[in-house]
mmCIF file of C-alpha atoms in Angstrom:
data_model
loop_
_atom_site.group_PDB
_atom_site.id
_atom_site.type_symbol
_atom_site.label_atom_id
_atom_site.label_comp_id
_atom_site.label_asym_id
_atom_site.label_seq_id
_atom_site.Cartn_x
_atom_site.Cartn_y
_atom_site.Cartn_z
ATOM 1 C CA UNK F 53 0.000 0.000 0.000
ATOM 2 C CA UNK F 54 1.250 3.235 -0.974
ATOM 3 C CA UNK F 55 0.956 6.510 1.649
ATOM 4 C CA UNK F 56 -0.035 9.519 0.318
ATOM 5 C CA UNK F 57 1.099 12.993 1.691
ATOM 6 C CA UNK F 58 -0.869 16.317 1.382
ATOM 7 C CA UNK F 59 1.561 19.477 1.677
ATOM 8 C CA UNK F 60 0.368 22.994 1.663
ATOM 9 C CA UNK F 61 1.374 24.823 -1.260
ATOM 10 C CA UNK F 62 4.420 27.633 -0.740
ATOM 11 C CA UNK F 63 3.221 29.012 -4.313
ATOM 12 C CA UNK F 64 2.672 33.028 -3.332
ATOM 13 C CA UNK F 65 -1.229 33.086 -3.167
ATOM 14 C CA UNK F 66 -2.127 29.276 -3.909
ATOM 15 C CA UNK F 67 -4.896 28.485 -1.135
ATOM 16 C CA UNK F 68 -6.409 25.319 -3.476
ATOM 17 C CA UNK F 69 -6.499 22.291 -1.194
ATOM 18 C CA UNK F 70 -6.602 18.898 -3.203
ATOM 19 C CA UNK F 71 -9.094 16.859 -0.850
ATOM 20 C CA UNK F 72 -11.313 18.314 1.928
ATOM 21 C CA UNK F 73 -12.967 16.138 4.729
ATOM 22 C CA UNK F 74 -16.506 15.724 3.619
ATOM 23 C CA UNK F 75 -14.962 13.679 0.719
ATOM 24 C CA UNK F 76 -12.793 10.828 2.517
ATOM 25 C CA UNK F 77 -16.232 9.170 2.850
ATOM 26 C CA UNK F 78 -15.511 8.706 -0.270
ATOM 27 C CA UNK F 79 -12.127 6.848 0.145
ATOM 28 C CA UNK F 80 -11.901 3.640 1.067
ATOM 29 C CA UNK F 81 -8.157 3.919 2.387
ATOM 30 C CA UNK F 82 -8.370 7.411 4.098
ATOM 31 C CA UNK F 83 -5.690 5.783 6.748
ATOM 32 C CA UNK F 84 -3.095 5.996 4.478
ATOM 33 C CA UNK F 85 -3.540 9.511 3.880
ATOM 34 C CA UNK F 86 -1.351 12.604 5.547
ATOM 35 C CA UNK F 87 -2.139 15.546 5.412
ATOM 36 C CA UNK F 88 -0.124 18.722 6.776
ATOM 37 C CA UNK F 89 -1.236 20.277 10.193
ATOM 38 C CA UNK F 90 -3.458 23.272 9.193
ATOM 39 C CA UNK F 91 -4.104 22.006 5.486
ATOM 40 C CA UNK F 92 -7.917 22.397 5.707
ATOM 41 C CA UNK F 93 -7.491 25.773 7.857
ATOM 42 C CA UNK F 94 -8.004 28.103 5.066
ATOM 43 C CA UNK F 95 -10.648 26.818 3.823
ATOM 44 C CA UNK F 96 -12.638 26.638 6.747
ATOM 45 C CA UNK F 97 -11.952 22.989 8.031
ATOM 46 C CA UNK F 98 -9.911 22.148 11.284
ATOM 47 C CA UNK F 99 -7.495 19.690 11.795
ATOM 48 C CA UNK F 100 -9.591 17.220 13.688
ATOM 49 C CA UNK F 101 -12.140 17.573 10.833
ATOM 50 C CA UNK F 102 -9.532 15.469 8.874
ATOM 51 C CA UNK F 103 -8.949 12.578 11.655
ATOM 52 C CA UNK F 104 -12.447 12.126 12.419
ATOM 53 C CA UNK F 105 -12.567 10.857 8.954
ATOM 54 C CA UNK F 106 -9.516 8.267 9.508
ATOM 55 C CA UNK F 107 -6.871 10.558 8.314
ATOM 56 C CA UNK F 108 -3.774 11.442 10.042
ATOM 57 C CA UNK F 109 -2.232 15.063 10.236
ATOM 58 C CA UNK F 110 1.687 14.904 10.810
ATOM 59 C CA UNK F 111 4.243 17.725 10.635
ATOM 60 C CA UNK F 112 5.869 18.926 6.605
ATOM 61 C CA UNK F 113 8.878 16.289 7.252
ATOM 62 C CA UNK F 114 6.261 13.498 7.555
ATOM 63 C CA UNK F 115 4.215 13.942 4.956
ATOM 64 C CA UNK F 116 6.875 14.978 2.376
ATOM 65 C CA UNK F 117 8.780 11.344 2.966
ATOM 66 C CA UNK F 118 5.375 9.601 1.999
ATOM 67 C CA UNK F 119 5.962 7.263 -1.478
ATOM 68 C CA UNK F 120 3.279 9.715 -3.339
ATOM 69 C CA UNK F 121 2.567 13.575 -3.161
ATOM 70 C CA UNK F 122 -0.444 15.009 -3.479
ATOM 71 C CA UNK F 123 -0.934 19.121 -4.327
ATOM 72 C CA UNK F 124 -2.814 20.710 -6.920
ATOM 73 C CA UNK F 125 0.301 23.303 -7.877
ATOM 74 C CA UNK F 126 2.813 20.879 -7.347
ATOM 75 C CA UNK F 127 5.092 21.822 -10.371
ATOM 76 C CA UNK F 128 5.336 25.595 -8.727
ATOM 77 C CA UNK F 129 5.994 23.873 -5.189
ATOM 78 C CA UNK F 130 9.098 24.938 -3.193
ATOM 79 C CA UNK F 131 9.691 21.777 -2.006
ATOM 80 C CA UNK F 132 9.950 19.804 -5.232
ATOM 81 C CA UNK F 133 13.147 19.364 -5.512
ATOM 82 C CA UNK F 134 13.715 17.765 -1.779
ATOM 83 C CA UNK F 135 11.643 15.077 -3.286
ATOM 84 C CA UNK F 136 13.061 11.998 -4.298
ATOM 85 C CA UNK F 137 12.432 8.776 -6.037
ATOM 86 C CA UNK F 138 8.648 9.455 -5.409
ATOM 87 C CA UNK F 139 5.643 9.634 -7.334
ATOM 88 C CA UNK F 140 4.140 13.471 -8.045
ATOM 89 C CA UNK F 141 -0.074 13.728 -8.062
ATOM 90 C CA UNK F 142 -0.600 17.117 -9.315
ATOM 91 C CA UNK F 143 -0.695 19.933 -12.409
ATOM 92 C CA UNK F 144 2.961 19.378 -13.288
ATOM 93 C CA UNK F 145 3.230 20.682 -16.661
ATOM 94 C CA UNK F 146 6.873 19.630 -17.232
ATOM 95 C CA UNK F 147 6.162 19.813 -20.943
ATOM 96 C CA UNK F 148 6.943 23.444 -20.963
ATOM 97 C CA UNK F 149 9.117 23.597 -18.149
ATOM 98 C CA UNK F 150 12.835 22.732 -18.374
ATOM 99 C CA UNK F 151 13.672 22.958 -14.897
ATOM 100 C CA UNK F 152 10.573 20.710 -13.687
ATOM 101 C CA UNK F 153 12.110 18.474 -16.198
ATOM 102 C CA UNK F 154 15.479 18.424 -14.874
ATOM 103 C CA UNK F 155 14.236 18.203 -11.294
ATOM 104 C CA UNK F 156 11.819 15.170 -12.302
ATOM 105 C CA UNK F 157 14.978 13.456 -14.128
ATOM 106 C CA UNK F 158 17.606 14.414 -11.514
ATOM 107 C CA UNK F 159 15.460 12.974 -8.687
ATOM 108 C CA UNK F 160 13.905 10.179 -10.272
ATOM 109 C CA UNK F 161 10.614 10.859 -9.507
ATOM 110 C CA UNK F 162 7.227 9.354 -11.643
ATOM 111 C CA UNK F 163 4.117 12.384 -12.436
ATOM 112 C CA UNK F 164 0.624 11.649 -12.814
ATOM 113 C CA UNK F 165 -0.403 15.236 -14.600
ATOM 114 C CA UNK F 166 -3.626 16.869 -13.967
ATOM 115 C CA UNK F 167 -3.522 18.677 -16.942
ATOM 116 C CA UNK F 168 -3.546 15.690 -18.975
ATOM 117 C CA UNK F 169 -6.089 13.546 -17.563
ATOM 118 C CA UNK F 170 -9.366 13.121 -19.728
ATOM 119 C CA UNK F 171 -12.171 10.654 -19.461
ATOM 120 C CA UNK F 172 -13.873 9.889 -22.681
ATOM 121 C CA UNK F 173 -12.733 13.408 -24.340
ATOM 122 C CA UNK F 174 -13.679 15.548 -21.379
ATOM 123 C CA UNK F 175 -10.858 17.171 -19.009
ATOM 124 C CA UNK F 176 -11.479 15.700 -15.513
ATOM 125 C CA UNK F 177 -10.931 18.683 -13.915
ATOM 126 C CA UNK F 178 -13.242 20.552 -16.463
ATOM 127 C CA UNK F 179 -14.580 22.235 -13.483
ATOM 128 C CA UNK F 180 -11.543 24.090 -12.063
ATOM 129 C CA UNK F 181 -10.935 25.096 -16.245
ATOM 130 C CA UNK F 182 -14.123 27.033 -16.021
ATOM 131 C CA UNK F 183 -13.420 28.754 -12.463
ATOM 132 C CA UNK F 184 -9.814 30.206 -14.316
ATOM 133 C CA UNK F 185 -11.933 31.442 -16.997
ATOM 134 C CA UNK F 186 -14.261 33.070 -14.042
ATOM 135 C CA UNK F 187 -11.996 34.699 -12.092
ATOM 136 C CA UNK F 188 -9.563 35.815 -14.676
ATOM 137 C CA UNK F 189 -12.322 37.666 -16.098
ATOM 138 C CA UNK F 190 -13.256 39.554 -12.369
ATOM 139 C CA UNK F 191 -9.967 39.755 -11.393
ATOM 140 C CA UNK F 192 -8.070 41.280 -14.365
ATOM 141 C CA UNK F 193 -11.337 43.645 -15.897
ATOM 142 C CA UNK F 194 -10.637 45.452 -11.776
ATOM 143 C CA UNK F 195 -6.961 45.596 -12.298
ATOM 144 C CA UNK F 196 -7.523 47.743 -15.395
ATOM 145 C CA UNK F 197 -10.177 49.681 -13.781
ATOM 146 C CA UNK F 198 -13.066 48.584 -15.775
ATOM 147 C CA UNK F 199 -16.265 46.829 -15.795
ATOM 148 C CA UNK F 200 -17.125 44.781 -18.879
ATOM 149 C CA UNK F 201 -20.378 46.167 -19.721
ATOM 150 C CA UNK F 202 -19.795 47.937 -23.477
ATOM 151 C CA UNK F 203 -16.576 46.454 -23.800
ATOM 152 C CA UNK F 204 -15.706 44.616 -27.607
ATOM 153 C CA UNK F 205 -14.165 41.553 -26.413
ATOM 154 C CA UNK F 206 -12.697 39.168 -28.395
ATOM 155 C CA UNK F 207 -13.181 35.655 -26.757
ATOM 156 C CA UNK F 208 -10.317 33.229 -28.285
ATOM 157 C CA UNK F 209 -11.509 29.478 -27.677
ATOM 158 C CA UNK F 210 -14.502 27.049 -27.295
ATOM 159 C CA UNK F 211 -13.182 25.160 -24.358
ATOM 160 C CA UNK F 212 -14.049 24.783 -20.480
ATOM 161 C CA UNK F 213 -12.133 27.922 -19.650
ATOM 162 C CA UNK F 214 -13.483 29.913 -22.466
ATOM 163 C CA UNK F 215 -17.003 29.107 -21.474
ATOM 164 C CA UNK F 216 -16.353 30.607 -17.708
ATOM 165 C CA UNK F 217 -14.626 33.521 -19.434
ATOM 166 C CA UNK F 218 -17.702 33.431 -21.981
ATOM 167 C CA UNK F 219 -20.600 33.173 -18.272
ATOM 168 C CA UNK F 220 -18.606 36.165 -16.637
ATOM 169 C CA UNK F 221 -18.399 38.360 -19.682
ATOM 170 C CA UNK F 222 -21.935 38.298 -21.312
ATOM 171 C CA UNK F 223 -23.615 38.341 -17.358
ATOM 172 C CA UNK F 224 -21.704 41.633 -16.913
ATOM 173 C CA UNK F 225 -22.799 43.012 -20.627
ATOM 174 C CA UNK F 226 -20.152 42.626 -22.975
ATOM 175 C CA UNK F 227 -20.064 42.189 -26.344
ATOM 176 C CA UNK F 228 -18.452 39.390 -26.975
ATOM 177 C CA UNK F 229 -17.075 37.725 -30.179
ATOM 178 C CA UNK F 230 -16.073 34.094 -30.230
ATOM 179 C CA UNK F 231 -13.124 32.843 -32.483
ATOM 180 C CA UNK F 232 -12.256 29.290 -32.491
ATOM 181 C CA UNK F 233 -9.611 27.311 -33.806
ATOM 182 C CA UNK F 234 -10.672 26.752 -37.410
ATOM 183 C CA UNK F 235 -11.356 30.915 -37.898
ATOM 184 C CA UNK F 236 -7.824 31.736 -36.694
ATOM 185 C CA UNK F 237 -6.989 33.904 -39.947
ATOM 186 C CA UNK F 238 -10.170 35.371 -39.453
ATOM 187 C CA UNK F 239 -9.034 36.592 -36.420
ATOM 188 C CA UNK F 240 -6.074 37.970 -37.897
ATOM 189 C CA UNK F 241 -7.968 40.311 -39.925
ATOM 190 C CA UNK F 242 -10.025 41.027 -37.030
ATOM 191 C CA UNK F 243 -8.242 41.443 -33.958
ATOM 192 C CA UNK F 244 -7.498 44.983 -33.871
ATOM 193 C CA UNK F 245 -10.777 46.386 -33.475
ATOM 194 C CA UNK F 246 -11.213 45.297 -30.082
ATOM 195 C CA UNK F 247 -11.145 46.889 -26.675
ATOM 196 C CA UNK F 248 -10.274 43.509 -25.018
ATOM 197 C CA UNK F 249 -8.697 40.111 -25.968
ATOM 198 C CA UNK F 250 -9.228 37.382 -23.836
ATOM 199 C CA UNK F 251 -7.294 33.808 -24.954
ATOM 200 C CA UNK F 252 -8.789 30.793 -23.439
ATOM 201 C CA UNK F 253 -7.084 28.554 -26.231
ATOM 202 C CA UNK F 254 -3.953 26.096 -25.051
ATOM 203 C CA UNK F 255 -1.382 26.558 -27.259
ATOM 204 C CA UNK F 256 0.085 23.366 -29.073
ATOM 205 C CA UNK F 257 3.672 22.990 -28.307
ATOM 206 C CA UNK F 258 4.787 22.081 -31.824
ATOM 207 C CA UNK F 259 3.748 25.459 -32.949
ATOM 208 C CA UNK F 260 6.078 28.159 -33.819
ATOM 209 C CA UNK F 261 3.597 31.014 -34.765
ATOM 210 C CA UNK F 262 1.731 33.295 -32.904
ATOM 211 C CA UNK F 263 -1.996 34.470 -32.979
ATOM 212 C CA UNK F 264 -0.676 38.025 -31.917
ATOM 213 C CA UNK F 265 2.607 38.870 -32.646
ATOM 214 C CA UNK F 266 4.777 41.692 -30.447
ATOM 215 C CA UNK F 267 4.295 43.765 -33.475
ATOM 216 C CA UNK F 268 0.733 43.409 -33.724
ATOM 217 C CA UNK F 269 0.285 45.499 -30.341
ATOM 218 C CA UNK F 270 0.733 48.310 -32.385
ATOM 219 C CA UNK F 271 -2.068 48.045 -34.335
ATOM 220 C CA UNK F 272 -3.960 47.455 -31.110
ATOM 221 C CA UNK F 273 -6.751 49.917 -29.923
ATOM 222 C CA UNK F 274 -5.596 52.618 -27.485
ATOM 223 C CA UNK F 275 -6.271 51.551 -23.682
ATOM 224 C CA UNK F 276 -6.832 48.121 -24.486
ATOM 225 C CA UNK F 277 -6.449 44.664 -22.741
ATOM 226 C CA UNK F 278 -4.915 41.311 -23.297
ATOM 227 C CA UNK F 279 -6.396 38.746 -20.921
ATOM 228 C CA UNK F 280 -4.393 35.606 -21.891
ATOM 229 C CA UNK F 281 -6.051 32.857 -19.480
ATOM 230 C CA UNK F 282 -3.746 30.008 -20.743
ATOM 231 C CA UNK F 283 -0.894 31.644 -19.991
ATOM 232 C CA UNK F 284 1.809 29.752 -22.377
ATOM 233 C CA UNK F 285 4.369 31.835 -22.112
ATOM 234 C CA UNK F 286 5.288 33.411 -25.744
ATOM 235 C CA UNK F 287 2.241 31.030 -27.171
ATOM 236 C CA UNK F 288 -0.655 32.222 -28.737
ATOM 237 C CA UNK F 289 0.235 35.744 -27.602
ATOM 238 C CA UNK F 290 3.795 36.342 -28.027
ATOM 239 C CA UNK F 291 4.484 39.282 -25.209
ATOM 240 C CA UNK F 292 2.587 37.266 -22.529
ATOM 241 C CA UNK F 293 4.787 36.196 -19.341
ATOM 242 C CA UNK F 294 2.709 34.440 -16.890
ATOM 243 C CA UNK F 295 2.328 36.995 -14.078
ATOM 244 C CA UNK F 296 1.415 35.952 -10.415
ATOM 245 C CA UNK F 297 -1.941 37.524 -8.379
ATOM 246 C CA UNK F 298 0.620 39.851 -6.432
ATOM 247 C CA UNK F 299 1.714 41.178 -9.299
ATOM 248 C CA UNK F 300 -0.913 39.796 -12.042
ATOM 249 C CA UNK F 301 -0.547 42.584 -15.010
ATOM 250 C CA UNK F 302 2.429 44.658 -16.948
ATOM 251 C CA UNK F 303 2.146 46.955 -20.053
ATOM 252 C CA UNK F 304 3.911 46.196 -23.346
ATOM 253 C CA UNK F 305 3.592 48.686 -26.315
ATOM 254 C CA UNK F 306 0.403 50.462 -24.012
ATOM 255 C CA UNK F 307 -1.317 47.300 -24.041
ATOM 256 C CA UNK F 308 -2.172 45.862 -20.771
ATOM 257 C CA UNK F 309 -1.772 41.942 -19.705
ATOM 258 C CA UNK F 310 -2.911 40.105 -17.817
ATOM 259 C CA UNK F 311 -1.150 36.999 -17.570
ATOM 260 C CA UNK F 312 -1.680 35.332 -14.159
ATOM 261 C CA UNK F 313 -1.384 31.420 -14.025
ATOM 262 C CA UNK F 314 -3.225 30.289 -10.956
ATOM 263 C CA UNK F 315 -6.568 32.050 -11.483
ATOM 264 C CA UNK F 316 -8.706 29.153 -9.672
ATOM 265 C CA UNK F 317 -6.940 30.247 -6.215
ATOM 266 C CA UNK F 318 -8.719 33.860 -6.519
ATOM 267 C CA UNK F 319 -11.604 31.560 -5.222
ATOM 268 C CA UNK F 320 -9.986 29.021 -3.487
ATOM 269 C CA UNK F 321 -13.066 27.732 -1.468
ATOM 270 C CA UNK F 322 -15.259 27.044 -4.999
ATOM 271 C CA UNK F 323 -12.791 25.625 -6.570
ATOM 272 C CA UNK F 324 -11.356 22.928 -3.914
ATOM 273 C CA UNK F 325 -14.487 21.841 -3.355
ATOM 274 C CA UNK F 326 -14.859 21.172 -7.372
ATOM 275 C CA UNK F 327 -10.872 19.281 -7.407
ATOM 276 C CA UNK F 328 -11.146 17.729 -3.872
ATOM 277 C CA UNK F 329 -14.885 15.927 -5.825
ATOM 278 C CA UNK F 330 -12.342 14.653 -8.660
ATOM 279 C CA UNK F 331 -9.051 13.245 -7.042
ATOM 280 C CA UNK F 332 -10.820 11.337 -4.288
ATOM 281 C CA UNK F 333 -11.688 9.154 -7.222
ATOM 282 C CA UNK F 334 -8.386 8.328 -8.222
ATOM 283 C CA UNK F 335 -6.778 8.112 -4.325
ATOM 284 C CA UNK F 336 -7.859 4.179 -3.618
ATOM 285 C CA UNK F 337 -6.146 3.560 -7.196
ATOM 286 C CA UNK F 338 -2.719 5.341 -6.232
ATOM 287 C CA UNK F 339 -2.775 3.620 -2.810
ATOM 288 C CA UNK F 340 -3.236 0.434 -4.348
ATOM 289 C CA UNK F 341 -0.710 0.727 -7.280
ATOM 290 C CA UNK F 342 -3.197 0.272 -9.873
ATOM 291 C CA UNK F 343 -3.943 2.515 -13.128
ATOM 292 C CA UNK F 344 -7.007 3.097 -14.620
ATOM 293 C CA UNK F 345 -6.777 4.450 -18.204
ATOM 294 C CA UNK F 346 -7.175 8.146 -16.963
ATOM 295 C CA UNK F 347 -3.967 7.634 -15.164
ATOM 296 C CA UNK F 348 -1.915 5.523 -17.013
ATOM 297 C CA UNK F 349 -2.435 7.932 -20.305
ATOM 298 C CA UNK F 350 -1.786 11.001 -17.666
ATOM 299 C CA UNK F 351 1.612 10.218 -16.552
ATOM 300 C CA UNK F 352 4.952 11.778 -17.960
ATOM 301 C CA UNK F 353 7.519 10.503 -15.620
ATOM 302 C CA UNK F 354 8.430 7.181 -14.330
ATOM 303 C CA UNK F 355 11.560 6.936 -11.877
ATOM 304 C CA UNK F 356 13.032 10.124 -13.970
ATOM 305 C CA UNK F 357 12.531 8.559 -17.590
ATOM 306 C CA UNK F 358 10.689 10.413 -19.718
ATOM 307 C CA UNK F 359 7.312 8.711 -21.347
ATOM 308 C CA UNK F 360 5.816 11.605 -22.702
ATOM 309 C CA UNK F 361 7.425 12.605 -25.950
ATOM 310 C CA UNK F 362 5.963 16.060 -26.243
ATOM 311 C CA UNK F 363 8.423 16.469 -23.359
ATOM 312 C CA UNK F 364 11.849 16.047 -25.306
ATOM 313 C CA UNK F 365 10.152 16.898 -28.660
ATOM 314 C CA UNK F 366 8.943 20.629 -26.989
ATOM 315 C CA UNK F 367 12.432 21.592 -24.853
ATOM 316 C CA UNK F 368 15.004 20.257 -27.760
ATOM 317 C CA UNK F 369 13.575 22.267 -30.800
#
C-alpha cells in the first residue's frame, strides 16, 4: 500500500487544497492519507475535521517522505526538488518547463499530470478550467479599472475555460465575439478592433507562430487589454509572461496583460471543493498501485525517464 502525503502549497497566493474532509467518505483507504497540520485551515476545516474521517495530520517532514505527493500546484511547489524517487499527483506541466524536467529526471521521480487527464474526451478537472476562466475575467477587468459592460471583447476558444470567461463576460454586458480554432486567420484580420482580448485557447507545443505577434500590439486599440487565461508563455500571444496575483498585469507597447497562471486560487473555497470531488476518485487507485486508463495515459515521468514525448520533442527544438 502506498501513503499519500498532502503538503500545503508555498506558491505566493495558492490556497487550493486537493481533498477536503466531507470527501474521505468517499475513500476507502483514508488511513493511508497525511495531510499537513493546518491544510484544511483556510478553507474553513480544522485539523480534527480530517482525523475524524480516519486521516492522520503529521508535521511537513512526515508527509513529504510519503511514497506519493499530493498538491494541486505541485510543479510551482518549493519543495519539489527535496523530493526523491517518489511519485508526483498534481498539475505538473513539465512539458513546458525545463527545470521541472530536470528536477523530475535528476530525482527520479514518476508524475501523474492533472492537466492531462481526460475521461472519454472531457478534461477531468473541467470544473476548475471554467473557475480560471471566471476569475480571470473579475480579477483582471478590476486591475484595469473597468467593468465589462460595453466592452468589444474578443473571446479566443470554445473550451471549459473559455465558457467561464464566456458566463462572466456576457452576465456583466459585454459584447463578446467568439473565435475558435478553425477561424484563426479570421481573427487575424479582425483582432485589432477590439477593446479587449481574452485567450482561453492552449497553445500546441509544436507550434512556432503566434496568434498576436509583439508587433501586432501596435495596431492594437488605445487603452486596451490582453487577458491571456492560458498563460503559455510566448504562445498564442507572443508578449505574454505568466504573471502571479501579487503582481498579475504589466504593459507592453500600451497594451495591458494580464497573464496570471493560478486564477482558480482567486476563489480558493469554490474551486477545492470542485478538485477535492475529482481526485478522491483516483486516491484508492494510487494507494493500491493500480492505473485506470485516466492515469496511465496522464503520466509523464516514471523513476526520472521520460514517457511523454511532447516532453523532449517541446524543450530540444
Amino acid at each position: 500500500m502506498n501513503c499519500i502525503g498532502f503538503p500545503i502549497n508555498d506558491k505566493e497566493n495558492e490556497n487550493r487544497r486537493a481533498l477536503i474532509p466531507e470527501h474521505l467518505a468517499n475513500i476507502k483507504n483514508v488511513n493511508c492519507l497525511y495531510f499537513e497540520k493546518g491544510y484544511g485551515d483556510v478553507l474553513g476545516y480544522s485539523d480534527s475535521d480530517y482525523e475524524k474521517m480516519g486521516a492522520h495530520i503529521v508535521d511537513r517532514k512526515t508527509v513529504l517522505s510519503k511514497p506519493i505527493i499530493c498538491d494541486p500546484k505541485i510543479g510551482d511547489a518549493g519543495y519539489l526538488n527535496e523530493l526523491k524517487n517518489q511519485t508526483l499527483f498534481g498539475w505538473v506541466h513539465a512539458v513546458q518547463n525545463r527545470d521541472i524536467t530536470d528536477i523530475l529526471i535528476n530525482n527520479k521521480l514518476s508524475a501523474y499530470c492533472w492537466e492531462d487527464m481526460h475521461d472519454r474526451g472531457r478534461h477531468v478537472f473541467w470544473r476548475n478550467n471554467e473557475i480560471a476562466g471566471e476569475a480571470a475575467i473579475m480579477h483582471a477587468f478590476q486591475c484595469f479599472g473597468l467593468m465589462p459592460k460595453g466592452s468589444k471583447v474578443a473571446l479566443i476558444g470554445r473550451g471549459n475555460v473559455s465558457s467561464g470567461a464566456l458566463r462572466i463576460l456576457t452576465l456583466l454586458g459585454a459584447d463578446v465575439t467568439i473565435y475558435s480554432r478553425n477561424v484563426e486567420s479570421l481573427f487575424r484580420d479582425e483582432f485589432s478592433k477590439y477593446d479587449v482580448i481574452v485567450n482561453a485557447l492552449l497553445w500546441d507545443v509544436y507550434r512556432k507562430d503566434h496568434l498576436i505577434y509583439r508587433e501586432d500590439l501596435k495596431k492594437m486599440k488605445k487603452n486596451s487589454m490582453i487577458i491571456d487565461i492560458s498563460c503559455d508563455r510566448a504562445g498564442a500571444i507572443e508578449s505574454s509572461i505568466p504573471t502571479t496575483i501579487e503582481n498579475p498585469y504589466y504593459y507592453v507597447d500600451g497594451v495591458f496583460h494580464y497573464v496570471v497562471d493560478h486564477t482558480p486560487s482567486l476563489v480558493y473555497k469554490t474551486t477545492s471543493k470542485a478538485i477535492s470531488v475529482e481526485v478522491a476518485k483516483y486516491i484508492d487507485l494510487l494507494v493500491e498501485g493500480k492505473e485506470n486508463n485516466i492515469l496511465k495515459n496522464a503520466k509523464c515521468m516514471e523513476n526520472g525517464q521520460i514517457i511523454d514525448k511532447r516532453i523532449n520533442d517541446f524543450q530540444n527544438r
